[in-house]
């Protein structure tokens, strides 16, 4: 994917969020509280709610973006640069390109991405489909529970009572 395709595919924060959600759904959502793998998507709060225990997790929870306050698009841009450029680039350069004030935050972002990418030998591309896997989504699949909960009621209202984690 070249720069023009990238900016067309991911023109804003929302497009990156949607893509991220799509990838998380594909990877499977695991509840950090009870381990269940079935969730409702709360579009108003942009979070997943566990069907079993009602624990809520943000889109970033248990992924490479865990606890990060940086925009999704920063991650996408950095990932794009890391996978599309042959030359390496510095944190300073990325910071400049993103126009972000905090050097440490950008350093941490790049470091995490490089670590995740360095731990496997697969090729990463952003050609249409962003190819990310376990390094980006630390999930432990619990398939038995997944089978049990499929098809259960979908009547939960977003009560907000049992939210345990702030949405990033
Ligand atoms: Zn749960």
PDB file of C-alpha atoms and ligand atoms in Angstrom:
ATOM      1  CA  UNK A   1       0.000   0.000   0.000  1.00  0.00           C
ATOM      2  CA  UNK A   2       1.464   3.338  -0.964  1.00  0.00           C
ATOM      3  CA  UNK A   3       0.950   6.625   0.779  1.00  0.00           C
ATOM      4  CA  UNK A   4      -1.956   7.693  -1.435  1.00  0.00           C
ATOM      5  CA  UNK A   5      -3.801   4.418  -0.906  1.00  0.00           C
ATOM      6  CA  UNK A   6      -3.129   4.649   2.770  1.00  0.00           C
ATOM      7  CA  UNK A   7      -4.567   8.115   3.142  1.00  0.00           C
ATOM      8  CA  UNK A   8      -7.577   7.145   1.042  1.00  0.00           C
ATOM      9  CA  UNK A   9      -8.246   4.002   3.052  1.00  0.00           C
ATOM     10  CA  UNK A  10      -7.579   5.614   6.409  1.00  0.00           C
ATOM     11  CA  UNK A  11      -8.496   9.259   6.000  1.00  0.00           C
ATOM     12  CA  UNK A  12      -9.391   9.845   9.631  1.00  0.00           C
ATOM     13  CA  UNK A  13      -9.544   8.500  13.161  1.00  0.00           C
ATOM     14  CA  UNK A  14     -12.901   6.831  12.660  1.00  0.00           C
ATOM     15  CA  UNK A  15     -11.780   4.773   9.671  1.00  0.00           C
ATOM     16  CA  UNK A  16      -8.832   3.499  11.710  1.00  0.00           C
ATOM     17  CA  UNK A  17     -11.063   2.651  14.649  1.00  0.00           C
ATOM     18  CA  UNK A  18     -13.444   0.725  12.433  1.00  0.00           C
ATOM     19  CA  UNK A  19     -10.586  -1.211  10.915  1.00  0.00           C
ATOM     20  CA  UNK A  20      -9.166  -1.926  14.339  1.00  0.00           C
ATOM     21  CA  UNK A  21     -12.527  -3.212  15.537  1.00  0.00           C
ATOM     22  CA  UNK A  22     -12.865  -5.392  12.472  1.00  0.00           C
ATOM     23  CA  UNK A  23      -9.472  -6.926  13.197  1.00  0.00           C
ATOM     24  CA  UNK A  24     -10.235  -7.441  16.864  1.00  0.00           C
ATOM     25  CA  UNK A  25     -13.508  -9.138  16.018  1.00  0.00           C
ATOM     26  CA  UNK A  26     -11.607 -11.415  13.713  1.00  0.00           C
ATOM     27  CA  UNK A  27      -8.984 -12.190  16.355  1.00  0.00           C
ATOM     28  CA  UNK A  28     -11.651 -12.838  18.991  1.00  0.00           C
ATOM     29  CA  UNK A  29     -12.486 -10.827  22.076  1.00  0.00           C
ATOM     30  CA  UNK A  30     -11.619 -12.331  25.437  1.00  0.00           C
ATOM     31  CA  UNK A  31     -12.994 -10.956  28.672  1.00  0.00           C
ATOM     32  CA  UNK A  32     -10.063 -10.051  30.977  1.00  0.00           C
ATOM     33  CA  UNK A  33     -12.335 -10.598  33.947  1.00  0.00           C
ATOM     34  CA  UNK A  34     -13.972 -13.979  33.353  1.00  0.00           C
ATOM     35  CA  UNK A  35     -12.351 -15.273  30.170  1.00  0.00           C
ATOM     36  CA  UNK A  36     -15.566 -15.468  28.195  1.00  0.00           C
ATOM     37  CA  UNK A  37     -15.287 -14.934  24.477  1.00  0.00           C
ATOM     38  CA  UNK A  38     -18.749 -13.644  23.745  1.00  0.00           C
ATOM     39  CA  UNK A  39     -19.406  -9.950  23.853  1.00  0.00           C
ATOM     40  CA  UNK A  40     -21.834  -7.306  22.847  1.00  0.00           C
ATOM     41  CA  UNK A  41     -20.544  -4.302  20.998  1.00  0.00           C
ATOM     42  CA  UNK A  42     -21.697  -1.073  22.594  1.00  0.00           C
ATOM     43  CA  UNK A  43     -21.461   1.329  19.711  1.00  0.00           C
ATOM     44  CA  UNK A  44     -22.451   4.344  21.794  1.00  0.00           C
ATOM     45  CA  UNK A  45     -19.585   3.756  24.217  1.00  0.00           C
ATOM     46  CA  UNK A  46     -17.257   2.156  21.692  1.00  0.00           C
ATOM     47  CA  UNK A  47     -16.557  -0.760  23.958  1.00  0.00           C
ATOM     48  CA  UNK A  48     -17.173  -4.486  24.252  1.00  0.00           C
ATOM     49  CA  UNK A  49     -19.344  -5.794  27.033  1.00  0.00           C
ATOM     50  CA  UNK A  50     -18.923  -9.358  28.195  1.00  0.00           C
ATOM     51  CA  UNK A  51     -22.162 -11.328  27.825  1.00  0.00           C
ATOM     52  CA  UNK A  52     -21.379 -13.257  30.984  1.00  0.00           C
ATOM     53  CA  UNK A  53     -20.110 -10.811  33.571  1.00  0.00           C
ATOM     54  CA  UNK A  54     -20.869  -7.471  31.908  1.00  0.00           C
ATOM     55  CA  UNK A  55     -17.257  -6.381  32.177  1.00  0.00           C
ATOM     56  CA  UNK A  56     -16.492  -3.710  29.642  1.00  0.00           C
ATOM     57  CA  UNK A  57     -13.324  -3.294  27.703  1.00  0.00           C
ATOM     58  CA  UNK A  58     -12.315  -0.609  25.289  1.00  0.00           C
ATOM     59  CA  UNK A  59     -11.207  -1.243  21.731  1.00  0.00           C
ATOM     60  CA  UNK A  60      -7.633  -0.880  22.891  1.00  0.00           C
ATOM     61  CA  UNK A  61      -7.839  -3.222  25.854  1.00  0.00           C
ATOM     62  CA  UNK A  62      -5.391  -6.138  25.659  1.00  0.00           C
ATOM     63  CA  UNK A  63      -3.935  -5.002  22.386  1.00  0.00           C
ATOM     64  CA  UNK A  64      -0.740  -3.262  21.450  1.00  0.00           C
ATOM     65  CA  UNK A  65      -2.596  -0.009  22.103  1.00  0.00           C
ATOM     66  CA  UNK A  66      -3.440  -0.991  25.661  1.00  0.00           C
ATOM     67  CA  UNK A  67      -3.411   2.102  27.894  1.00  0.00           C
ATOM     68  CA  UNK A  68      -2.298   4.268  25.000  1.00  0.00           C
ATOM     69  CA  UNK A  69      -3.900   7.651  24.679  1.00  0.00           C
ATOM     70  CA  UNK A  70      -2.539   8.304  21.236  1.00  0.00           C
ATOM     71  CA  UNK A  71      -4.977   8.360  18.316  1.00  0.00           C
ATOM     72  CA  UNK A  72      -5.550   5.113  16.437  1.00  0.00           C
ATOM     73  CA  UNK A  73      -4.364   6.841  13.327  1.00  0.00           C
ATOM     74  CA  UNK A  74      -0.914   7.434  14.809  1.00  0.00           C
ATOM     75  CA  UNK A  75      -0.546   3.697  15.192  1.00  0.00           C
ATOM     76  CA  UNK A  76      -1.718   3.096  11.678  1.00  0.00           C
ATOM     77  CA  UNK A  77       0.636   5.697  10.242  1.00  0.00           C
ATOM     78  CA  UNK A  78       3.586   4.293  12.180  1.00  0.00           C
ATOM     79  CA  UNK A  79       2.706   0.773  11.127  1.00  0.00           C
ATOM     80  CA  UNK A  80       2.391   1.876   7.548  1.00  0.00           C
ATOM     81  CA  UNK A  81       5.795   3.572   7.647  1.00  0.00           C
ATOM     82  CA  UNK A  82       7.417   0.579   9.308  1.00  0.00           C
ATOM     83  CA  UNK A  83       6.084  -1.801   6.690  1.00  0.00           C
ATOM     84  CA  UNK A  84       6.295   0.323   3.586  1.00  0.00           C
ATOM     85  CA  UNK A  85       9.622   2.076   3.854  1.00  0.00           C
ATOM     86  CA  UNK A  86      12.866   0.307   3.231  1.00  0.00           C
ATOM     87  CA  UNK A  87      14.881   2.683   5.333  1.00  0.00           C
ATOM     88  CA  UNK A  88      14.480   2.902   9.050  1.00  0.00           C
ATOM     89  CA  UNK A  89      13.331   6.140  10.569  1.00  0.00           C
ATOM     90  CA  UNK A  90      13.821   7.735  13.931  1.00  0.00           C
ATOM     91  CA  UNK A  91      11.328   8.503  16.645  1.00  0.00           C
ATOM     92  CA  UNK A  92      12.166  12.143  16.113  1.00  0.00           C
ATOM     93  CA  UNK A  93      11.178  11.883  12.470  1.00  0.00           C
ATOM     94  CA  UNK A  94       7.882  10.184  13.232  1.00  0.00           C
ATOM     95  CA  UNK A  95       7.188  12.729  15.944  1.00  0.00           C
ATOM     96  CA  UNK A  96       7.769  15.476  13.422  1.00  0.00           C
ATOM     97  CA  UNK A  97       5.548  13.837  10.810  1.00  0.00           C
ATOM     98  CA  UNK A  98       2.734  13.368  13.283  1.00  0.00           C
ATOM     99  CA  UNK A  99       3.168  16.816  14.750  1.00  0.00           C
ATOM    100  CA  UNK A 100       3.023  15.420  18.245  1.00  0.00           C
ATOM    101  CA  UNK A 101       4.543  17.220  21.211  1.00  0.00           C
ATOM    102  CA  UNK A 102       5.474  14.303  23.417  1.00  0.00           C
ATOM    103  CA  UNK A 103       8.609  12.471  22.295  1.00  0.00           C
ATOM    104  CA  UNK A 104       8.298   9.721  24.907  1.00  0.00           C
ATOM    105  CA  UNK A 105       4.800   8.771  23.784  1.00  0.00           C
ATOM    106  CA  UNK A 106       5.927   8.381  20.182  1.00  0.00           C
ATOM    107  CA  UNK A 107       9.016   6.495  21.259  1.00  0.00           C
ATOM    108  CA  UNK A 108       6.841   4.047  23.223  1.00  0.00           C
ATOM    109  CA  UNK A 109       4.518   3.592  20.266  1.00  0.00           C
ATOM    110  CA  UNK A 110       7.362   2.802  17.888  1.00  0.00           C
ATOM    111  CA  UNK A 111       9.068   0.563  20.394  1.00  0.00           C
ATOM    112  CA  UNK A 112       5.919  -1.490  20.914  1.00  0.00           C
ATOM    113  CA  UNK A 113       5.305  -1.830  17.204  1.00  0.00           C
ATOM    114  CA  UNK A 114       8.883  -2.852  16.527  1.00  0.00           C
ATOM    115  CA  UNK A 115       8.803  -5.376  19.351  1.00  0.00           C
ATOM    116  CA  UNK A 116       5.557  -6.874  18.098  1.00  0.00           C
ATOM    117  CA  UNK A 117       6.825  -7.049  14.550  1.00  0.00           C
ATOM    118  CA  UNK A 118      10.231  -8.316  15.522  1.00  0.00           C
ATOM    119  CA  UNK A 119       8.928 -11.306  17.381  1.00  0.00           C
ATOM    120  CA  UNK A 120       7.850 -13.165  14.273  1.00  0.00           C
ATOM    121  CA  UNK A 121       9.143 -13.632  10.788  1.00  0.00           C
ATOM    122  CA  UNK A 122       5.897 -13.122   8.931  1.00  0.00           C
ATOM    123  CA  UNK A 123       5.621 -10.331   6.437  1.00  0.00           C
ATOM    124  CA  UNK A 124       3.391  -7.493   7.417  1.00  0.00           C
ATOM    125  CA  UNK A 125       1.523  -5.545   4.878  1.00  0.00           C
ATOM    126  CA  UNK A 126      -1.142  -2.953   4.896  1.00  0.00           C
ATOM    127  CA  UNK A 127      -2.312  -3.830   1.422  1.00  0.00           C
ATOM    128  CA  UNK A 128      -6.041  -3.552   1.733  1.00  0.00           C
ATOM    129  CA  UNK A 129      -6.116  -5.755   4.770  1.00  0.00           C
ATOM    130  CA  UNK A 130      -3.949  -4.985   7.715  1.00  0.00           C
ATOM    131  CA  UNK A 131      -2.231  -8.182   8.695  1.00  0.00           C
ATOM    132  CA  UNK A 132      -1.849  -8.215  12.433  1.00  0.00           C
ATOM    133  CA  UNK A 133      -2.026 -11.091  14.816  1.00  0.00           C
ATOM    134  CA  UNK A 134      -1.385 -12.179  18.400  1.00  0.00           C
ATOM    135  CA  UNK A 135       1.402  -9.712  19.024  1.00  0.00           C
ATOM    136  CA  UNK A 136      -1.118  -6.984  18.565  1.00  0.00           C
ATOM    137  CA  UNK A 137      -4.011  -8.670  20.283  1.00  0.00           C
ATOM    138  CA  UNK A 138      -3.031 -10.735  23.267  1.00  0.00           C
ATOM    139  CA  UNK A 139      -6.021 -12.996  23.463  1.00  0.00           C
ATOM    140  CA  UNK A 140      -6.404 -16.356  25.053  1.00  0.00           C
ATOM    141  CA  UNK A 141      -9.122 -18.209  23.320  1.00  0.00           C
ATOM    142  CA  UNK A 142     -11.449 -20.239  25.444  1.00  0.00           C
ATOM    143  CA  UNK A 143     -13.469 -22.037  22.887  1.00  0.00           C
ATOM    144  CA  UNK A 144     -15.638 -24.083  25.198  1.00  0.00           C
ATOM    145  CA  UNK A 145     -17.095 -20.976  26.709  1.00  0.00           C
ATOM    146  CA  UNK A 146     -17.540 -19.513  23.286  1.00  0.00           C
ATOM    147  CA  UNK A 147     -19.735 -22.422  22.231  1.00  0.00           C
ATOM    148  CA  UNK A 148     -21.801 -22.251  25.404  1.00  0.00           C
ATOM    149  CA  UNK A 149     -22.683 -18.626  25.084  1.00  0.00           C
ATOM    150  CA  UNK A 150     -23.510 -18.463  21.407  1.00  0.00           C
ATOM    151  CA  UNK A 151     -27.093 -17.569  20.785  1.00  0.00           C
ATOM    152  CA  UNK A 152     -27.872 -16.280  24.243  1.00  0.00           C
ATOM    153  CA  UNK A 153     -30.098 -13.298  24.812  1.00  0.00           C
ATOM    154  CA  UNK A 154     -29.216  -9.936  23.348  1.00  0.00           C
ATOM    155  CA  UNK A 155     -31.327  -7.786  25.565  1.00  0.00           C
ATOM    156  CA  UNK A 156     -28.744  -6.038  27.695  1.00  0.00           C
ATOM    157  CA  UNK A 157     -29.131  -2.350  27.978  1.00  0.00           C
ATOM    158  CA  UNK A 158     -26.116  -0.182  28.457  1.00  0.00           C
ATOM    159  CA  UNK A 159     -26.566   0.453  32.146  1.00  0.00           C
ATOM    160  CA  UNK A 160     -23.074   1.651  32.953  1.00  0.00           C
ATOM    161  CA  UNK A 161     -23.263   0.119  36.401  1.00  0.00           C
ATOM    162  CA  UNK A 162     -20.524  -2.407  36.060  1.00  0.00           C
ATOM    163  CA  UNK A 163     -18.034  -0.589  33.977  1.00  0.00           C
ATOM    164  CA  UNK A 164     -14.649  -1.293  35.453  1.00  0.00           C
ATOM    165  CA  UNK A 165     -12.341   0.233  32.961  1.00  0.00           C
ATOM    166  CA  UNK A 166     -12.323   3.679  31.496  1.00  0.00           C
ATOM    167  CA  UNK A 167     -12.721   3.830  27.781  1.00  0.00           C
ATOM    168  CA  UNK A 168      -9.528   5.196  26.359  1.00  0.00           C
TER     169      UNK A 168
HETATM  170 ZN1  LIG B   1     -16.598 -11.529  31.475  1.00  0.00          ZN
END
